[in-house]
Amino acid sequence: MKPKVSISTLLAIFAATSVWADDAGDAAFRDAFLSGGADWPAVEARAAEEGEVNIFYWGGNDLLNIWMDRVVAPAMAERGVTLNPVRITGTKDAVDLVLAEKNSGKGIGQGSVDMIWINGENFATLKRQDALFGSFAQSLPNSVNLEWDESDPRALLNVRDFGVPNDSAEVPWSGEQYVCAVNSARVADGDVPSTFAELKAYLAENPGKFTYVKPPHYLGNTFVQAAVYAHNPDGTGAAPFQQSIDDIAPEELARLIAPGFEYLQSIEPNLLDAGGSPRYPEDNKALDGLFLNGEIDFSCKFGLYAVAKGLETGTYPEAARQFIFPENTMIKNKNYLVIPGNAPNAAAALVLANWMTSVDSQVSKLESVGMPSGIDGWKLGADDAERLAAASPGLVGVTQAELDANAAPDTNATLVDVIEATWLEVIERDTAASIEEVVTAAYANLGK
């Protein structure tokens, strides 16, 4: 695997070589493509002239890294493009680099990031800062593999990212759902929780046998959001959290999230213990290690096929299976590929985005990595739909119908930072301030 690139090093290099003028050819190409004036053969020809594409993505999945090197790189080489995978520890690093270069004057064609694997608040940040290439997704040849008709509710995750309209400025690459696994060798079927109340009761009898990833990691944020949905005092679940921060007052958000945070405080004494205080794993791998080693009985994370792949690779306990938790609040979303507005190799990025949304790519990714499909099976012909379905590693202990019946949407991206900041103050720092005071301060810090 290629070494990770230091973002601080890149920032220093690019800041020292700031170019203030846009490249006229790059600007003309962008305008032609977005207006429909550049046909696909012209895009492919320009991509080959550019000769490379820099994709920045979270590099913590070894199977994904291998797939990038052994499958994606050769596929791009066939198209005359060298793939440069830049493996980062957090998507925000790539976003910060794009914005730093933009703010230093690097305009169209003058940046260093061609593509980012992204979703949620990171996409919302780029959109808010006008740092996107434009509405490219529906102009890709393989856009036919996705549902764009907004009258069809199945299109929602293609056109909205954490509740934020994406205006086709990113293309779906994978789907996901927050799913929990249990070590059934350690937990009797009747003791497997399906609600937060049942989880709390289990922990009272079995202290230390559960924890969740520490926010601000997105896995931790998602557990917190699910708890907030389930404890919504109005009983409306995820609904009010689909609003933008501009549409909900801080005191109202505080009222809605307070019961969820009271629940999180109540289970803290019985979470995995580290010298008298709860231990929150830092990331996906740390959580997997705790589950495999039997330190915890349950593992909750985004990973629709995580159990099937974990059993295949030996990274999950042999008796692992999935279960429905929490009922009606199993957050489901998609993740995407975005092209920054100052991408140096925009045509190559478009070619990469198109290949990533092909049936061949999605089937290969499913088989090799276990990452769920980002394209929509009902948009495919019968043979391709069958290939995609057959590539799935499979579910263990649950059915797709059960998962669909308990799915919930992600929190609006503009609220994620507020809820995250609240967790850090209320749970990690054990502040004496009220929830309303904490939320109001978070709004102020975001300039709201």
Short mmCIF file of N, CA and C in Angstrom, two decimals, residues 33-126:
data_model
loop_
_atom_site.label_atom_id
_atom_site.label_comp_id
_atom_site.label_asym_id
_atom_site.label_seq_id
_atom_site.Cartn_x
_atom_site.Cartn_y
_atom_site.Cartn_z
N PHE A 33 -18.61 21.18 -20.33
CA PHE A 33 -19.17 19.93 -19.84
C PHE A 33 -20.48 20.17 -19.10
N LEU A 34 -20.49 21.15 -18.22
CA LEU A 34 -21.68 21.40 -17.41
C LEU A 34 -22.85 21.91 -18.24
N SER A 35 -22.55 22.54 -19.39
CA SER A 35 -23.62 23.04 -20.25
C SER A 35 -24.05 22.03 -21.30
N GLY A 36 -23.37 20.86 -21.30
CA GLY A 36 -23.70 19.83 -22.28
C GLY A 36 -22.99 20.01 -23.61
N GLY A 37 -21.99 20.89 -23.65
CA GLY A 37 -21.29 21.15 -24.90
C GLY A 37 -20.09 20.28 -25.15
N ALA A 38 -19.76 19.37 -24.23
CA ALA A 38 -18.63 18.46 -24.41
C ALA A 38 -19.15 17.03 -24.38
N ASP A 39 -19.01 16.31 -25.49
CA ASP A 39 -19.50 14.93 -25.49
C ASP A 39 -18.52 14.03 -24.75
N TRP A 40 -18.96 12.80 -24.47
CA TRP A 40 -18.15 11.93 -23.63
C TRP A 40 -16.81 11.55 -24.26
N PRO A 41 -16.74 11.26 -25.56
CA PRO A 41 -15.42 10.99 -26.15
C PRO A 41 -14.44 12.14 -25.96
N ALA A 42 -14.94 13.38 -25.99
CA ALA A 42 -14.05 14.52 -25.76
C ALA A 42 -13.55 14.54 -24.32
N VAL A 43 -14.43 14.14 -23.37
CA VAL A 43 -14.03 14.06 -21.97
C VAL A 43 -12.93 13.00 -21.80
N GLU A 44 -13.14 11.85 -22.41
CA GLU A 44 -12.15 10.77 -22.30
C GLU A 44 -10.82 11.17 -22.92
N ALA A 45 -10.86 11.88 -24.05
CA ALA A 45 -9.62 12.32 -24.69
C ALA A 45 -8.88 13.31 -23.80
N ARG A 46 -9.60 14.24 -23.21
CA ARG A 46 -8.95 15.21 -22.32
C ARG A 46 -8.40 14.51 -21.08
N ALA A 47 -9.12 13.51 -20.57
CA ALA A 47 -8.64 12.77 -19.40
C ALA A 47 -7.30 12.11 -19.70
N ALA A 48 -7.17 11.53 -20.88
CA ALA A 48 -5.91 10.88 -21.26
C ALA A 48 -4.79 11.91 -21.38
N GLU A 49 -5.13 13.11 -21.84
CA GLU A 49 -4.12 14.17 -21.91
C GLU A 49 -3.68 14.60 -20.51
N GLU A 50 -4.64 14.69 -19.60
CA GLU A 50 -4.29 15.03 -18.21
C GLU A 50 -3.42 13.94 -17.61
N GLY A 51 -3.76 12.70 -17.85
CA GLY A 51 -2.88 11.58 -17.54
C GLY A 51 -2.89 11.06 -16.12
N GLU A 52 -3.57 11.73 -15.18
CA GLU A 52 -3.59 11.24 -13.81
C GLU A 52 -4.82 11.77 -13.09
N VAL A 53 -5.14 11.14 -11.96
CA VAL A 53 -6.25 11.60 -11.14
C VAL A 53 -5.92 11.31 -9.68
N ASN A 54 -6.12 12.30 -8.81
CA ASN A 54 -5.78 12.19 -7.39
C ASN A 54 -7.07 12.03 -6.59
N ILE A 55 -7.29 10.83 -6.06
CA ILE A 55 -8.47 10.58 -5.24
C ILE A 55 -8.07 10.51 -3.78
N PHE A 56 -8.71 11.32 -2.96
CA PHE A 56 -8.45 11.37 -1.52
C PHE A 56 -9.58 10.62 -0.83
N TYR A 57 -9.21 9.65 0.00
CA TYR A 57 -10.24 8.87 0.68
C TYR A 57 -9.69 8.29 1.98
N TRP A 58 -10.64 7.96 2.88
CA TRP A 58 -10.26 7.35 4.15
C TRP A 58 -9.59 6.01 3.88
N GLY A 59 -8.35 5.87 4.40
CA GLY A 59 -7.55 4.70 4.07
C GLY A 59 -7.52 3.64 5.13
N GLY A 60 -8.54 3.59 5.99
CA GLY A 60 -8.53 2.64 7.09
C GLY A 60 -9.08 1.27 6.78
N ASN A 61 -9.47 1.02 5.54
CA ASN A 61 -10.02 -0.28 5.14
C ASN A 61 -9.03 -0.96 4.21
N ASP A 62 -8.34 -1.99 4.70
CA ASP A 62 -7.32 -2.66 3.90
C ASP A 62 -7.89 -3.27 2.63
N LEU A 63 -9.10 -3.83 2.73
CA LEU A 63 -9.71 -4.44 1.55
C LEU A 63 -9.97 -3.38 0.47
N LEU A 64 -10.39 -2.20 0.90
CA LEU A 64 -10.63 -1.12 -0.06
C LEU A 64 -9.32 -0.66 -0.68
N ASN A 65 -8.28 -0.55 0.12
CA ASN A 65 -6.99 -0.13 -0.40
C ASN A 65 -6.47 -1.11 -1.47
N ILE A 66 -6.63 -2.39 -1.18
CA ILE A 66 -6.19 -3.41 -2.14
C ILE A 66 -7.00 -3.31 -3.42
N TRP A 67 -8.31 -3.11 -3.27
CA TRP A 67 -9.18 -2.99 -4.44
C TRP A 67 -8.80 -1.78 -5.28
N MET A 68 -8.51 -0.67 -4.64
CA MET A 68 -8.09 0.52 -5.37
C MET A 68 -6.83 0.24 -6.20
N ASP A 69 -5.87 -0.45 -5.58
CA ASP A 69 -4.60 -0.72 -6.25
C ASP A 69 -4.71 -1.77 -7.35
N ARG A 70 -5.50 -2.81 -7.08
CA ARG A 70 -5.52 -3.96 -8.00
C ARG A 70 -6.64 -3.94 -9.01
N VAL A 71 -7.67 -3.13 -8.77
CA VAL A 71 -8.81 -3.11 -9.69
C VAL A 71 -8.99 -1.72 -10.30
N VAL A 72 -9.09 -0.69 -9.46
CA VAL A 72 -9.36 0.65 -9.97
C VAL A 72 -8.18 1.18 -10.77
N ALA A 73 -6.96 1.03 -10.23
CA ALA A 73 -5.78 1.55 -10.93
C ALA A 73 -5.63 0.94 -12.33
N PRO A 74 -5.73 -0.39 -12.50
CA PRO A 74 -5.64 -0.94 -13.86
C PRO A 74 -6.77 -0.47 -14.77
N ALA A 75 -7.99 -0.33 -14.22
CA ALA A 75 -9.11 0.13 -15.03
C ALA A 75 -8.85 1.55 -15.55
N MET A 76 -8.29 2.39 -14.71
CA MET A 76 -7.99 3.75 -15.16
C MET A 76 -6.80 3.76 -16.12
N ALA A 77 -5.84 2.88 -15.90
CA ALA A 77 -4.69 2.80 -16.81
C ALA A 77 -5.15 2.45 -18.22
N GLU A 78 -6.18 1.61 -18.32
CA GLU A 78 -6.74 1.27 -19.64
C GLU A 78 -7.30 2.50 -20.33
N ARG A 79 -7.61 3.51 -19.57
CA ARG A 79 -8.17 4.75 -20.12
C ARG A 79 -7.11 5.84 -20.21
N GLY A 80 -5.85 5.46 -20.03
CA GLY A 80 -4.75 6.40 -20.16
C GLY A 80 -4.54 7.30 -18.98
N VAL A 81 -5.07 6.89 -17.81
CA VAL A 81 -5.00 7.73 -16.62
C VAL A 81 -4.34 6.97 -15.48
N THR A 82 -3.37 7.59 -14.82
CA THR A 82 -2.74 7.00 -13.66
C THR A 82 -3.52 7.38 -12.41
N LEU A 83 -3.92 6.38 -11.63
CA LEU A 83 -4.64 6.63 -10.39
C LEU A 83 -3.65 6.90 -9.26
N ASN A 84 -3.83 8.03 -8.58
CA ASN A 84 -3.02 8.36 -7.42
C ASN A 84 -3.91 8.34 -6.18
N PRO A 85 -3.95 7.21 -5.46
CA PRO A 85 -4.79 7.16 -4.26
C PRO A 85 -4.08 7.81 -3.08
N VAL A 86 -4.72 8.81 -2.49
CA VAL A 86 -4.17 9.50 -1.32
C VAL A 86 -4.99 9.08 -0.12
N ARG A 87 -4.40 8.24 0.74
CA ARG A 87 -5.11 7.65 1.86
C ARG A 87 -4.96 8.53 3.09
N ILE A 88 -6.08 9.03 3.55
CA ILE A 88 -6.08 9.98 4.65
C ILE A 88 -6.80 9.37 5.85
N THR A 89 -6.57 9.94 7.02
CA THR A 89 -7.20 9.42 8.23
C THR A 89 -8.56 10.04 8.50
N GLY A 90 -8.86 11.15 7.82
CA GLY A 90 -10.16 11.81 7.99
C GLY A 90 -10.50 12.63 6.77
N THR A 91 -11.75 12.53 6.32
CA THR A 91 -12.18 13.26 5.12
C THR A 91 -12.00 14.76 5.28
N LYS A 92 -12.16 15.25 6.50
CA LYS A 92 -12.01 16.69 6.74
C LYS A 92 -10.64 17.19 6.32
N ASP A 93 -9.62 16.32 6.38
CA ASP A 93 -8.29 16.74 5.95
C ASP A 93 -8.29 17.16 4.49
N ALA A 94 -8.96 16.37 3.65
CA ALA A 94 -9.03 16.70 2.23
C ALA A 94 -9.85 17.96 1.99
N VAL A 95 -10.96 18.09 2.74
CA VAL A 95 -11.79 19.29 2.62
C VAL A 95 -11.00 20.52 3.02
N ASP A 96 -10.27 20.42 4.11
CA ASP A 96 -9.46 21.56 4.57
C ASP A 96 -8.40 21.94 3.53
N LEU A 97 -7.82 20.93 2.87
CA LEU A 97 -6.81 21.20 1.84
C LEU A 97 -7.43 21.94 0.67
N VAL A 98 -8.59 21.47 0.21
CA VAL A 98 -9.28 22.14 -0.90
C VAL A 98 -9.57 23.60 -0.54
N LEU A 99 -10.08 23.83 0.66
CA LEU A 99 -10.45 25.19 1.05
C LEU A 99 -9.22 26.07 1.26
N ALA A 100 -8.14 25.49 1.79
CA ALA A 100 -6.91 26.25 1.98
C ALA A 100 -6.35 26.69 0.63
N GLU A 101 -6.38 25.78 -0.33
CA GLU A 101 -5.87 26.12 -1.67
C GLU A 101 -6.77 27.17 -2.33
N LYS A 102 -8.08 27.00 -2.19
CA LYS A 102 -9.02 27.97 -2.76
C LYS A 102 -8.79 29.35 -2.16
N ASN A 103 -8.64 29.39 -0.84
CA ASN A 103 -8.47 30.67 -0.17
C ASN A 103 -7.11 31.30 -0.44
N SER A 104 -6.15 30.49 -0.86
CA SER A 104 -4.84 31.04 -1.22
C SER A 104 -4.80 31.50 -2.67
N GLY A 105 -5.93 31.35 -3.37
CA GLY A 105 -6.01 31.86 -4.73
C GLY A 105 -5.95 30.82 -5.81
N LYS A 106 -5.90 29.56 -5.45
CA LYS A 106 -5.83 28.51 -6.47
C LYS A 106 -7.23 28.27 -7.03
N GLY A 107 -7.44 28.73 -8.25
CA GLY A 107 -8.75 28.64 -8.87
C GLY A 107 -8.90 27.39 -9.71
N ILE A 108 -9.74 27.48 -10.72
CA ILE A 108 -10.08 26.33 -11.55
C ILE A 108 -8.82 25.70 -12.14
N GLY A 109 -8.66 24.41 -11.91
CA GLY A 109 -7.52 23.67 -12.44
C GLY A 109 -6.23 23.82 -11.68
N GLN A 110 -6.23 24.59 -10.58
CA GLN A 110 -4.97 24.90 -9.91
C GLN A 110 -4.82 24.21 -8.55
N GLY A 111 -5.75 23.38 -8.16
CA GLY A 111 -5.66 22.70 -6.87
C GLY A 111 -4.86 21.42 -6.97
N SER A 112 -5.00 20.56 -5.97
CA SER A 112 -4.28 19.29 -5.97
C SER A 112 -5.20 18.10 -5.73
N VAL A 113 -6.47 18.36 -5.43
CA VAL A 113 -7.42 17.29 -5.12
C VAL A 113 -8.41 17.16 -6.27
N ASP A 114 -8.45 15.99 -6.90
CA ASP A 114 -9.38 15.76 -8.01
C ASP A 114 -10.70 15.16 -7.55
N MET A 115 -10.66 14.37 -6.50
CA MET A 115 -11.86 13.67 -6.06
C MET A 115 -11.74 13.35 -4.58
N ILE A 116 -12.88 13.38 -3.88
CA ILE A 116 -12.92 13.01 -2.47
C ILE A 116 -14.09 12.05 -2.26
N TRP A 117 -13.85 11.00 -1.47
CA TRP A 117 -14.92 10.13 -0.99
C TRP A 117 -15.53 10.85 0.21
N ILE A 118 -16.83 11.13 0.17
CA ILE A 118 -17.38 12.13 1.08
C ILE A 118 -18.85 11.90 1.36
N ASN A 119 -19.34 12.46 2.43
CA ASN A 119 -20.77 12.70 2.64
C ASN A 119 -20.95 13.61 3.85
N GLY A 120 -22.21 13.94 4.13
CA GLY A 120 -22.54 14.65 5.35
C GLY A 120 -22.01 16.06 5.44
N GLU A 121 -21.54 16.41 6.64
CA GLU A 121 -21.14 17.79 6.90
C GLU A 121 -19.93 18.20 6.06
N ASN A 122 -19.10 17.23 5.64
CA ASN A 122 -17.96 17.58 4.80
C ASN A 122 -18.42 18.07 3.43
N PHE A 123 -19.43 17.39 2.87
CA PHE A 123 -19.99 17.89 1.60
C PHE A 123 -20.66 19.24 1.82
N ALA A 124 -21.42 19.36 2.90
CA ALA A 124 -22.12 20.61 3.16
C ALA A 124 -21.14 21.77 3.27
N THR A 125 -19.97 21.52 3.85
CA THR A 125 -18.94 22.56 3.97
C THR A 125 -18.46 23.01 2.61
N LEU A 126 -18.16 22.07 1.72
CA LEU A 126 -17.69 22.43 0.38
C LEU A 126 -18.77 23.18 -0.39
#
